[in-house]
Amino acid sequence: MFLEEHLVAVPFDVKTLVLAVAGQSKAIAGGFLDHSRLAGTKNIYGEDQLELDKWADQLLIDAFEETGIVRNVASEEQGEIVEIVKARGSWGITIDPLDGVSCVKTNLAVGTIVGMFNEGDVLEKGSMMDAACFVLYGPLTTLVYAYKGKGVHEFALDKKTGRFVLREESITIPQGEIYGSGGLKSEWTDAHAKFISELEKNNYKLRYSGSLTADFNQVLHYGGVFCYPALKNKPEGKLRLLFEANPLSFIAAEANGAGSNGVQSILDVEPKKISDRTPLYLGDKKTIALAEKFLKQ
Ligand code: F6P
């Protein structure tokens, strides 16, 4: 089954938005060779941008504008929310156009992450999100989408035809024994370090690529946990609430898993500004409950 056929089960707006991402993801997948030089600029977090970051960002913003139904776009690459004044719809979109860019140099998988709010406000709790999707550019280009209450579905781009074909329908995160944790070990809090040793005692195997979308996709299929914790020198952690944590937590929750900041569901965290960061634990329900048990102490 093709993506556009599968999307008849969700509201027409959501279909339009997911297809806009799918369309641009083909261009992005084809652009790594030409656009992977440094752009000579920094994003709002002070990180070096690749040409690819800025190019992918613009492609996506233009595509959302073209749908006519998107009012606001918050992007990890923009300092402020982009308002589309002529929009006739009210959707608010968050984008991380290219997550894991440091992995481009070493040719590891990287991704695009998108969150969608029907009510237009992007500075909202993740529980207000209506749909989310991500694209993973690996040996295959895959697109995973979730619409509230309608499951999580994965499609793969057939490069011969340029169409996304169903790869796995109604994904649920199994209970698994894989873990990955970001952050310098010497900066981990005692609670996080104890959680990780508990996982190791229980034969969890370490797998960490440095690209959130790829690491999350692994947990989505195999279970276990991906974490980027609060650090002693950075209590808010590294990852961004709006652009990374919220959409992936929404997808995890729709796949019967969970996303937590260690003490509460990510989806219940009230954002204060678009650049908010958060500690992040994503994975199967049992492992996330174990994380919270250690982190709440
Ligand atoms: O937020 C960008 C990102 O590259 C994520 O994709 C990834 O999980 C994380 O940063 C990797 O950080 P570190 O290099 O500290 O492990």
Coordinates of C-alpha atoms and ligand atoms in Angstrom, one line a residue:
M1 CA 0.0 0.0 0.0
F2 CA 1.2 3.5 -0.8
L3 CA 1.4 6.3 1.8
E4 CA -1.2 8.4 0.2
E5 CA -3.7 5.5 0.2
H6 CA -2.9 4.8 3.9
L7 CA -3.5 8.4 4.8
V8 CA -7.2 8.2 3.8
A9 CA -7.8 7.0 7.4
V10 CA -6.8 10.4 8.8
P11 CA -8.3 13.9 8.4
F12 CA -7.5 15.5 5.0
D13 CA -5.3 18.2 6.6
V14 CA -3.1 15.7 8.2
K15 CA -2.8 13.8 4.9
T16 CA -1.8 17.1 3.2
L17 CA 0.8 17.8 5.9
V18 CA 2.4 14.3 5.9
L19 CA 2.5 14.3 2.1
A20 CA 4.2 17.7 2.2
V21 CA 6.9 16.2 4.4
A22 CA 7.2 13.1 2.3
G23 CA 7.6 15.2 -0.9
Q24 CA 10.4 17.3 0.6
S25 CA 12.1 14.3 2.1
K26 CA 12.8 13.0 -1.3
A27 CA 14.7 16.2 -2.2
I28 CA 16.5 16.1 1.1
A29 CA 17.5 12.5 0.6
G30 CA 19.0 13.4 -2.7
G31 CA 20.8 16.5 -1.4
F32 CA 23.4 15.2 1.0
L33 CA 26.3 15.2 -1.5
D34 CA 25.7 18.7 -2.8
H35 CA 24.8 20.5 0.5
S36 CA 26.9 19.1 3.2
R37 CA 29.5 22.0 3.5
L38 CA 29.4 24.2 6.6
A39 CA 27.1 27.2 6.0
G40 CA 29.4 29.5 8.1
T41 CA 26.4 30.4 10.3
K42 CA 25.2 29.2 13.7
N43 CA 21.7 28.3 14.9
I44 CA 20.0 29.8 18.0
Y45 CA 21.9 27.2 20.1
G46 CA 25.3 28.4 18.8
E47 CA 25.8 25.2 16.8
D48 CA 27.4 25.4 13.4
Q49 CA 24.9 25.0 10.6
L50 CA 25.5 23.0 7.5
E51 CA 24.2 24.3 4.1
L52 CA 22.0 21.2 4.3
D53 CA 20.3 22.4 7.6
K54 CA 19.3 25.7 6.1
W55 CA 18.4 24.3 2.7
A56 CA 16.2 21.6 4.2
D57 CA 14.6 24.1 6.6
Q58 CA 13.6 26.4 3.7
L59 CA 12.3 23.5 1.6
L60 CA 10.0 22.4 4.5
I61 CA 8.9 25.9 5.4
D62 CA 8.0 26.6 1.8
A63 CA 6.2 23.3 1.4
F64 CA 4.1 24.0 4.5
E65 CA 3.3 27.5 3.3
E66 CA 2.2 26.0 0.0
T67 CA -0.3 23.8 1.7
G68 CA -2.3 26.9 2.6
I69 CA -3.3 25.4 6.0
V70 CA -0.3 26.2 8.1
R71 CA -0.3 29.4 10.2
N72 CA 2.9 29.0 12.3
V73 CA 6.1 27.2 11.8
A74 CA 8.7 26.9 14.6
S75 CA 12.0 25.5 13.4
E76 CA 15.1 24.5 15.3
E77 CA 17.0 26.5 12.7
Q78 CA 15.0 29.8 13.1
G79 CA 15.2 32.2 16.0
E80 CA 11.5 33.0 15.9
I81 CA 8.2 31.4 15.0
V82 CA 7.6 31.9 11.2
E83 CA 4.1 33.3 10.8
I84 CA 2.3 32.7 7.5
V85 CA -0.1 35.5 7.3
K86 CA -2.0 34.5 4.2
A87 CA -2.8 31.0 5.6
R88 CA -6.5 30.0 5.5
G89 CA -6.0 27.1 8.0
S90 CA -4.7 27.2 11.6
W91 CA -2.0 24.5 11.8
G92 CA 1.1 25.0 13.9
I93 CA 4.1 23.0 12.9
T94 CA 7.4 22.3 14.7
I95 CA 10.4 21.1 12.6
D96 CA 13.8 19.8 13.2
P97 CA 14.7 19.8 9.5
L98 CA 17.9 17.8 9.9
D99 CA 18.5 16.1 13.3
G100 CA 21.9 14.5 14.0
V101 CA 23.8 16.6 11.4
S102 CA 27.2 15.7 13.0
C103 CA 26.5 12.2 11.7
V104 CA 26.4 13.5 8.1
K105 CA 30.2 13.7 7.9
T106 CA 30.5 10.0 8.9
N107 CA 27.6 8.9 6.8
L108 CA 25.4 7.7 9.6
A109 CA 21.6 7.9 9.5
V110 CA 20.0 11.3 10.2
G111 CA 16.5 12.5 10.3
T112 CA 13.7 15.1 9.9
I113 CA 11.3 15.5 12.8
V114 CA 7.9 17.2 12.6
G115 CA 5.1 17.9 15.1
M116 CA 1.6 19.1 14.1
F117 CA -0.9 21.1 16.2
N118 CA -4.4 21.7 14.8
E119 CA -4.9 24.8 16.9
G120 CA -2.0 26.7 15.5
D121 CA -0.1 27.3 18.7
V122 CA 3.3 25.6 18.7
L123 CA 4.2 26.7 22.2
E124 CA 1.9 24.1 23.7
K125 CA 2.2 20.9 25.7
G126 CA 3.0 17.9 23.6
S127 CA -0.3 16.4 24.8
M128 CA -2.1 19.0 22.6
M129 CA -0.3 17.6 19.5
D130 CA -2.6 16.0 16.9
A131 CA 0.0 14.3 14.7
A132 CA 3.7 13.8 14.3
C133 CA 6.1 12.2 11.8
F134 CA 9.8 11.6 11.2
V135 CA 11.9 10.7 8.2
L136 CA 15.0 8.7 8.6
Y137 CA 17.7 8.9 5.9
G138 CA 19.5 5.6 6.2
P139 CA 20.1 2.7 3.8
L140 CA 16.4 3.3 3.2
T141 CA 14.6 6.6 3.5
T142 CA 11.7 5.8 5.8
L143 CA 8.8 7.9 7.0
V144 CA 6.9 7.1 10.2
Y145 CA 3.7 9.0 11.0
A146 CA 1.2 8.9 13.9
Y147 CA -2.2 10.6 14.2
K148 CA -3.8 10.6 17.6
G149 CA -5.5 7.3 18.4
K150 CA -4.7 5.9 14.9
G151 CA -1.4 4.1 15.5
V152 CA 2.1 4.5 14.2
H153 CA 3.0 3.4 10.7
E154 CA 6.2 3.1 8.7
F155 CA 6.7 3.6 5.0
A156 CA 9.9 3.2 2.9
L157 CA 10.8 5.2 -0.2
D158 CA 11.0 3.1 -3.3
K159 CA 13.7 5.0 -5.2
K160 CA 12.7 3.4 -8.5
T161 CA 9.2 4.8 -8.4
G162 CA 9.6 7.7 -6.0
R163 CA 6.7 6.4 -3.9
F164 CA 6.5 5.6 -0.2
V165 CA 5.3 2.0 0.3
L166 CA 4.0 0.5 3.6
R167 CA 6.8 -1.2 5.6
E168 CA 5.1 -1.8 9.0
E169 CA 1.6 -1.0 10.1
S170 CA 0.5 -0.3 13.7
I171 CA 3.9 -0.5 15.3
T172 CA 4.0 -1.1 19.0
I173 CA 7.2 -0.8 21.0
P174 CA 8.1 -4.2 22.4
Q175 CA 9.7 -4.6 25.8
G176 CA 13.4 -4.8 24.9
E177 CA 16.9 -4.7 26.2
I178 CA 18.7 -2.0 24.3
Y179 CA 19.9 1.3 25.8
G180 CA 21.7 4.4 24.6
S181 CA 22.6 7.4 26.7
G182 CA 24.1 10.7 25.7
G183 CA 26.2 13.0 27.9
L184 CA 29.6 12.7 29.3
K185 CA 29.6 9.9 31.9
S186 CA 31.5 12.1 34.4
E187 CA 28.6 14.6 34.1
W188 CA 25.8 12.1 34.7
T189 CA 23.8 12.5 38.0
D190 CA 24.0 9.7 40.5
A191 CA 20.4 8.8 39.8
H192 CA 21.0 8.4 36.1
A193 CA 24.2 6.5 36.6
K194 CA 22.4 4.1 38.9
F195 CA 19.6 3.6 36.4
I196 CA 22.1 2.8 33.7
S197 CA 23.9 0.2 35.9
E198 CA 20.6 -1.4 36.7
L199 CA 20.0 -1.8 32.9
E200 CA 23.5 -3.3 32.5
K201 CA 22.8 -5.7 35.4
N202 CA 19.7 -6.8 33.5
N203 CA 21.7 -7.5 30.3
Y204 CA 20.6 -4.4 28.4
K205 CA 23.0 -3.9 25.4
L206 CA 24.5 -0.5 24.6
R207 CA 23.6 1.0 21.2
Y208 CA 24.1 4.7 20.6
S209 CA 24.8 6.4 17.2
G210 CA 24.7 10.1 18.1
S211 CA 21.6 10.7 15.9
L212 CA 18.4 10.9 17.9
T213 CA 16.1 10.0 15.0
A214 CA 18.1 6.8 14.3
D215 CA 18.5 5.9 17.9
F216 CA 14.8 6.5 18.5
N217 CA 13.8 4.4 15.5
Q218 CA 15.8 1.5 17.0
V219 CA 13.9 1.7 20.2
L220 CA 10.6 2.0 18.3
H221 CA 11.3 -1.4 16.7
Y222 CA 13.3 -3.2 19.4
G223 CA 12.3 -1.6 22.7
G224 CA 14.5 -0.6 25.5
V225 CA 15.4 3.1 26.1
F226 CA 17.1 6.0 24.4
C227 CA 18.2 8.7 26.9
Y228 CA 19.8 12.1 27.0
P229 CA 19.8 12.9 30.7
A230 CA 20.1 16.0 32.8
L231 CA 23.8 16.6 33.4
K232 CA 25.5 18.0 36.4
N233 CA 26.7 21.0 34.3
K234 CA 23.5 21.2 32.2
P235 CA 20.5 20.3 34.3
E236 CA 18.2 20.8 31.3
G237 CA 20.1 18.3 29.2
K238 CA 20.8 18.8 25.5
L239 CA 17.7 17.9 23.5
R240 CA 15.0 20.4 22.5
L241 CA 11.5 20.0 23.9
L242 CA 9.5 21.4 21.0
F243 CA 11.5 20.0 18.1
E244 CA 12.8 16.7 19.3
A245 CA 11.3 15.5 22.6
N246 CA 7.6 16.3 22.0
P247 CA 7.1 14.8 18.5
L248 CA 9.1 11.6 19.3
S249 CA 7.3 11.3 22.7
F250 CA 4.0 11.6 20.9
I251 CA 5.0 8.8 18.5
A252 CA 6.3 6.7 21.4
A253 CA 3.1 7.1 23.3
E254 CA 0.9 6.2 20.2
A255 CA 3.1 3.1 19.8
N256 CA 2.3 2.0 23.4
G257 CA 5.6 3.3 24.7
A258 CA 6.5 6.5 26.6
G259 CA 8.6 9.6 26.7
S260 CA 9.6 11.1 30.1
N261 CA 11.9 13.8 31.4
G262 CA 12.7 11.4 34.3
V263 CA 9.9 12.7 36.6
Q264 CA 6.9 13.2 34.3
S265 CA 5.6 12.5 30.9
I266 CA 7.3 14.8 28.3
L267 CA 3.8 15.4 26.9
D268 CA 2.7 17.2 30.1
V269 CA 5.6 19.7 30.2
E270 CA 4.5 23.2 29.6
P271 CA 7.0 24.9 27.2
K272 CA 8.2 28.4 28.2
K273 CA 10.1 29.4 25.0
I274 CA 10.8 27.7 21.7
S275 CA 14.4 27.0 22.6
D276 CA 13.6 25.0 25.8
R277 CA 15.7 21.9 26.3
T278 CA 14.8 18.9 28.4
P279 CA 16.2 15.6 29.7
L280 CA 14.7 12.8 27.6
Y281 CA 13.9 9.1 28.2
L282 CA 12.1 7.4 25.3
G283 CA 11.3 3.8 25.1
D284 CA 9.1 0.9 26.1
K285 CA 6.7 1.5 29.0
K286 CA 8.5 -0.9 31.5
T287 CA 11.9 0.6 31.0
I288 CA 10.6 4.2 31.2
A289 CA 8.8 3.3 34.5
L290 CA 12.1 2.0 35.7
A291 CA 13.9 5.2 34.7
E292 CA 11.3 7.2 36.6
K293 CA 11.7 5.0 39.6
F294 CA 15.4 5.8 39.8
L295 CA 15.2 9.5 38.8
K296 CA 12.4 10.4 41.1
Q297 CA 14.5 9.3 44.2
Ligands
F6P1 O1 20.2 17.3 19.0 C1 21.1 16.9 18.1 C2 21.8 15.6 18.3 O2 22.7 15.4 17.3 C3 20.8 14.4 18.5 O3 20.4 13.9 17.2 C4 21.7 13.4 19.2 O4 20.9 12.5 20.0 C5 22.5 14.2 20.1 O5 22.5 15.6 19.6 C6 23.9 13.7 20.2 O6 24.6 14.4 21.1 P1 26.1 14.0 21.6 O7 27.0 14.3 20.5 O8 26.3 14.8 22.8 O9 26.0 12.5 21.9

